[in-house]
Amino acid sequence: MIAAPIGRTRKKAVAAAFGSAATSYDAHADLQQRVAQRLAGRIAALPLPPAPRVLEIGCGTGFLSRALAPRLPGADWVITDLAEPMVRHCQRGFPGPARFLVMDGERPCLAPGFDLICASLAIQWFGDIRAALGRWAGLLNPGGHIAFATLAAGTFATWREAHHTLGLRAGVPDYPDAGQLTGFLPGGGTGGIGIEPVRCPYPDGLSFLETLRRIGADVPAHGHQPLAPGQLRRVLRRFEAPAGLVETYETAYGFFRKEEAP
Ligand SMILES: C[S@@+](CC[C@H](N)C(=O)[O-])C[C@H]1O[C@@H](n2cnc3c(N)ncnc32)[C@H](O)[C@@H]1O
């Protein structure tokens, strides 16, 4: 993991990490693809109007938008990401007309009027999820929906525990639990959070770290001090083959519907 940046510097580091992973992402993002498919299936069941106006935040290479496009025929799409290479990659693979933007999804610079705002595994990179969801709600039409997947507390528990046992601190970020995520949902509507754990096996600890790097998810937690090489070797020794590492992703699905106009 690289050194831990903060604030605006952190956001630039997140954009740079995902930007440089745009071409390697798809080959290493099995979990992200599964989650996007699942989220798309649930979105397809929402009571959306015909030809909805859809905003996607943190599109990455396009797993969610490509899964949703055939389920929302006639949708008017705005597809966005913080990392410009991700936006370009997504644009190349999207099967239809859409407006593509490089944009910080925490502060969308867009006029209101969306029927759906969606994001798969992007908001865990935000500095303030609650504030961002509040801004998204302000962009929704009455009766409009927010639908997202994110990571919740307990994610990377195996990796964290290995560090803890050695008196070390892992660089992976902390995530909110289901109660905190529920509290982040905006007022003026109804919604909820569901958690689904997904277990992913890795042949060893280095493969785990390499996967995070290849998808651009290797920016460490705020304030993290990188481990010395000897410390990292001690952690990796705990996951040597054939035992390897099975890591848990506590995947949270969040849905919110804005009140209809009176
Ligand atoms: C793990 S990838 C998920 C990409 C895609 N949604 C998927 O499911 O494969 C996270 C994406 O969120 C983007 N991202 C991170 N912070 C963001 C922000 N503040 N605004 C918009 N996108 C952001 C990253 O650039 C990256 O493309």
Coordinates of C-alpha atoms and ligand atoms in Angstrom, one line a residue:
M1 CA 0.0 0.0 0.0
I2 CA 1.2 3.5 -0.7
A3 CA 1.4 6.2 2.0
A4 CA -1.9 7.5 3.4
P5 CA -3.0 10.9 2.0
I6 CA -5.8 13.0 3.5
G7 CA -8.6 15.4 2.3
R8 CA -8.3 16.7 -1.2
T9 CA -5.0 15.0 -1.6
R10 CA -6.6 11.7 -0.7
K11 CA -9.3 12.3 -3.4
K12 CA -6.6 12.9 -6.0
A13 CA -4.8 9.7 -4.9
V14 CA -8.1 7.8 -5.2
A15 CA -8.6 9.2 -8.7
A16 CA -5.0 8.4 -9.7
A17 CA -5.1 4.9 -8.3
F18 CA -8.4 4.0 -10.1
G19 CA -7.3 5.9 -13.2
S20 CA -4.1 3.8 -13.6
A21 CA -6.1 0.6 -13.0
A22 CA -8.7 1.3 -15.7
T23 CA -7.2 -1.3 -18.1
S24 CA -6.4 -4.0 -15.5
Y25 CA -9.7 -3.6 -13.5
D26 CA -12.0 -6.0 -15.4
A27 CA -9.6 -9.0 -15.1
H28 CA -9.4 -8.6 -11.3
A29 CA -12.9 -7.4 -10.3
D30 CA -14.9 -10.6 -10.0
L31 CA -16.5 -9.4 -6.7
Q32 CA -17.3 -6.0 -8.2
Q33 CA -19.0 -7.6 -11.2
R34 CA -21.1 -9.9 -9.1
V35 CA -22.2 -7.0 -6.8
A36 CA -23.1 -4.8 -9.8
Q37 CA -25.2 -7.6 -11.3
R38 CA -27.0 -8.0 -8.1
L39 CA -27.6 -4.3 -7.7
A40 CA -28.8 -4.1 -11.3
G41 CA -31.4 -6.9 -10.7
R42 CA -32.8 -5.0 -7.7
I43 CA -32.9 -1.7 -9.5
A44 CA -34.8 -3.3 -12.3
A45 CA -37.5 -4.2 -9.8
L46 CA -38.0 -0.6 -8.6
P47 CA -41.1 1.3 -9.7
L48 CA -39.3 3.6 -12.1
P49 CA -41.1 5.7 -14.8
P50 CA -40.7 4.7 -18.5
A51 CA -37.6 6.3 -19.9
P52 CA -36.2 7.3 -16.5
R53 CA -33.5 9.9 -16.1
V54 CA -30.6 8.0 -14.5
L55 CA -27.4 9.3 -12.9
E56 CA -24.6 6.8 -12.2
I57 CA -21.8 7.8 -9.7
G58 CA -18.5 6.0 -9.8
C59 CA -19.1 4.0 -13.0
G60 CA -15.6 2.5 -13.1
T61 CA -15.3 0.4 -16.3
G62 CA -19.1 0.1 -16.6
F63 CA -20.3 -3.1 -14.8
L64 CA -23.5 -1.5 -13.4
S65 CA -24.4 0.6 -16.4
R66 CA -23.9 -2.3 -18.9
A67 CA -26.0 -4.6 -16.7
L68 CA -28.7 -2.0 -16.3
A69 CA -28.9 -0.6 -19.9
P70 CA -31.0 -3.5 -21.3
R71 CA -33.3 -3.4 -18.2
L72 CA -34.0 0.3 -18.6
P73 CA -34.7 0.8 -22.3
G74 CA -35.1 4.4 -23.3
A75 CA -33.4 5.7 -20.1
D76 CA -31.7 9.0 -20.3
W77 CA -28.2 8.4 -18.8
V78 CA -25.6 10.6 -17.2
I79 CA -22.6 8.3 -16.3
T80 CA -19.8 9.7 -14.1
D81 CA -16.6 8.8 -12.3
L82 CA -13.9 10.7 -10.4
A83 CA -11.2 9.1 -12.6
E84 CA -11.1 10.2 -16.2
P85 CA -9.6 6.9 -17.6
M86 CA -12.5 5.0 -16.0
V87 CA -15.1 7.3 -17.7
R88 CA -13.4 6.8 -21.1
H89 CA -13.3 3.1 -20.6
C90 CA -16.9 2.9 -19.6
Q91 CA -17.9 5.1 -22.6
R92 CA -16.3 2.7 -25.0
G93 CA -18.3 -0.2 -23.7
F94 CA -21.7 1.4 -23.1
P95 CA -24.3 0.2 -25.6
G96 CA -26.2 3.4 -26.4
P97 CA -26.3 7.1 -26.1
A98 CA -25.3 8.7 -22.7
R99 CA -23.7 11.8 -21.3
F100 CA -20.3 10.9 -19.7
L101 CA -18.7 13.2 -17.2
V102 CA -15.6 13.3 -14.9
M103 CA -17.2 14.3 -11.6
D104 CA -16.7 14.0 -7.9
G105 CA -19.9 12.1 -6.9
E106 CA -19.8 13.6 -3.4
R107 CA -20.6 17.0 -4.9
P108 CA -22.5 16.4 -8.2
C109 CA -22.4 19.6 -10.3
L110 CA -25.8 18.8 -12.0
A111 CA -29.3 20.2 -12.0
P112 CA -32.0 18.3 -10.3
G113 CA -34.4 16.0 -12.2
F114 CA -33.3 12.4 -11.8
D115 CA -35.5 9.4 -11.3
L116 CA -32.6 7.2 -10.2
I117 CA -29.2 7.8 -8.8
C118 CA -27.1 4.7 -8.5
A119 CA -23.6 3.7 -7.5
S120 CA -22.0 0.3 -7.1
L121 CA -19.0 0.0 -4.7
A122 CA -18.1 3.7 -5.1
I123 CA -19.4 5.6 -2.0
Q124 CA -17.0 3.8 0.4
W125 CA -14.4 6.1 -1.1
F126 CA -16.3 9.2 0.0
G127 CA -15.2 11.5 2.8
D128 CA -18.8 12.1 4.1
I129 CA -21.3 9.5 2.9
R130 CA -24.2 11.1 4.8
A131 CA -23.7 14.6 3.2
A132 CA -23.3 13.1 -0.3
L133 CA -26.6 11.1 0.0
G134 CA -28.3 14.3 1.2
R135 CA -27.1 16.1 -1.9
W136 CA -28.2 13.2 -4.1
A137 CA -31.7 13.3 -2.6
G138 CA -31.8 17.0 -3.6
L139 CA -31.2 16.0 -7.2
L140 CA -34.1 13.5 -7.3
N141 CA -37.6 14.0 -8.8
P142 CA -40.4 13.4 -6.3
G143 CA -40.7 9.6 -6.0
G144 CA -37.2 9.2 -7.3
H145 CA -34.8 6.5 -6.1
I146 CA -31.2 6.2 -4.8
A147 CA -29.8 2.7 -5.0
F148 CA -26.2 1.8 -4.0
A149 CA -23.9 -1.0 -3.0
T150 CA -21.1 -0.3 -0.6
L151 CA -18.8 -2.0 1.9
A152 CA -19.8 -2.4 5.6
A153 CA -17.9 -3.0 8.9
G154 CA -16.4 -6.5 9.0
T155 CA -15.0 -6.2 5.5
F156 CA -11.3 -7.4 5.4
A157 CA -11.7 -8.9 8.9
T158 CA -9.2 -11.7 8.2
W159 CA -6.5 -9.3 6.9
R160 CA -7.1 -6.9 9.9
E161 CA -7.0 -9.8 12.4
A162 CA -3.7 -11.0 11.1
H163 CA -2.2 -7.5 11.7
H164 CA -3.8 -7.2 15.1
T165 CA -2.3 -10.6 16.2
L166 CA 1.1 -9.2 15.3
G167 CA 0.5 -5.9 17.1
L168 CA 0.2 -4.1 13.8
R169 CA -2.5 -2.0 12.1
A170 CA -3.8 -2.9 8.6
G171 CA -4.0 -0.1 6.0
V172 CA -7.4 -1.1 4.7
P173 CA -10.1 1.6 5.4
D174 CA -12.7 1.2 8.2
Y175 CA -16.3 1.0 7.0
P176 CA -19.6 1.9 8.7
D177 CA -21.9 -0.8 10.1
A178 CA -25.5 -1.3 9.0
G179 CA -26.9 1.0 11.7
Q180 CA -24.6 3.8 10.7
L181 CA -25.4 3.3 7.0
T182 CA -29.1 3.5 7.8
G183 CA -28.5 6.7 9.7
F184 CA -26.7 8.1 6.6
L185 CA -29.9 7.8 4.5
P186 CA -31.5 11.2 3.8
G187 CA -34.8 12.4 5.3
G188 CA -37.9 13.1 3.2
G189 CA -38.4 9.6 2.1
T190 CA -38.1 5.9 3.0
G191 CA -35.3 3.4 2.7
G192 CA -33.2 0.7 4.2
I193 CA -29.9 -1.2 4.2
G194 CA -29.3 -4.9 3.7
I195 CA -26.0 -6.7 4.3
E196 CA -24.8 -9.7 2.3
P197 CA -21.4 -11.2 3.1
V198 CA -19.4 -12.4 0.2
R199 CA -16.3 -14.6 0.8
C200 CA -13.4 -14.4 -1.7
P201 CA -10.5 -16.8 -1.7
Y202 CA -6.9 -15.7 -2.6
P203 CA -4.0 -18.2 -3.0
D204 CA -1.9 -16.0 -0.6
G205 CA -1.6 -12.6 0.9
L206 CA 0.4 -11.1 -2.0
S207 CA -2.4 -12.1 -4.4
F208 CA -4.9 -10.3 -2.2
L209 CA -2.8 -7.1 -2.2
E210 CA -2.1 -7.4 -5.9
T211 CA -5.9 -7.7 -6.6
L212 CA -6.5 -4.5 -4.7
R213 CA -3.7 -2.8 -6.7
R214 CA -5.0 -4.0 -10.0
I215 CA -8.5 -2.7 -9.4
G216 CA -7.1 0.6 -8.0
A217 CA -8.4 0.0 -4.5
D218 CA -5.0 0.3 -2.7
V219 CA -5.2 3.8 -1.3
P220 CA -4.9 3.2 2.5
A221 CA -7.0 4.4 5.3
H222 CA -6.7 8.1 6.4
G223 CA -3.6 8.4 8.7
H224 CA -2.2 4.9 8.0
Q225 CA 1.5 4.5 8.5
P226 CA 2.9 2.1 5.9
L227 CA 4.3 -1.1 7.4
A228 CA 8.1 -1.7 7.3
P229 CA 9.1 -4.4 4.8
G230 CA 9.8 -6.9 7.6
Q231 CA 6.4 -6.2 9.2
L232 CA 4.6 -6.9 5.9
R233 CA 6.6 -10.1 5.4
R234 CA 5.4 -11.3 8.9
V235 CA 1.8 -10.6 7.9
L236 CA 2.2 -12.3 4.5
R237 CA 3.8 -15.4 6.2
R238 CA 0.4 -16.1 7.9
F239 CA -1.2 -16.6 4.5
E240 CA 1.4 -18.6 2.7
A241 CA 0.1 -21.3 0.3
P242 CA -1.5 -23.8 0.6
A243 CA -3.6 -22.2 3.4
G244 CA -4.1 -18.9 1.5
L245 CA -6.5 -16.2 2.5
V246 CA -10.4 -16.2 2.5
E247 CA -11.5 -12.6 2.9
T248 CA -15.0 -11.4 3.6
Y249 CA -16.7 -8.5 1.9
E250 CA -19.7 -7.3 3.9
T251 CA -21.6 -6.0 1.0
A252 CA -24.3 -3.4 1.9
Y253 CA -27.2 -2.6 -0.5
G254 CA -28.9 0.7 0.2
F255 CA -32.2 1.9 -1.2
F256 CA -34.0 5.2 -0.7
R257 CA -37.2 6.6 -2.2
K258 CA -38.0 10.3 -2.1
E259 CA -41.5 11.2 -1.0
E260 CA -44.0 11.8 -3.9
A261 CA -45.1 15.4 -4.4
P262 CA -48.1 16.2 -2.1
Ligands
LIG1 C1 -14.4 -0.2 -6.9 S1 -14.7 0.8 -8.2 C2 -16.3 0.4 -8.7 C3 -16.6 0.8 -10.1 C4 -17.9 0.3 -10.7 N1 -19.0 1.0 -10.1 C5 -18.0 -1.2 -10.5 O1 -18.9 -1.7 -9.8 O2 -17.2 -2.0 -11.0 C6 -14.9 2.4 -7.4 C7 -15.1 3.5 -8.5 O3 -15.5 4.7 -7.7 C8 -14.8 5.8 -8.3 N2 -14.8 6.9 -7.2 C9 -14.1 6.9 -6.1 N3 -14.4 8.1 -5.4 C10 -15.3 8.7 -6.2 C11 -15.9 10.0 -6.1 N4 -15.7 10.8 -5.0 N5 -16.7 10.4 -7.1 C12 -17.0 9.6 -8.1 N6 -16.4 8.4 -8.3 C13 -15.5 8.0 -7.3 C14 -13.4 5.3 -8.6 O4 -12.8 6.1 -9.5 C15 -13.8 3.9 -9.2 O5 -14.0 4.0 -10.6

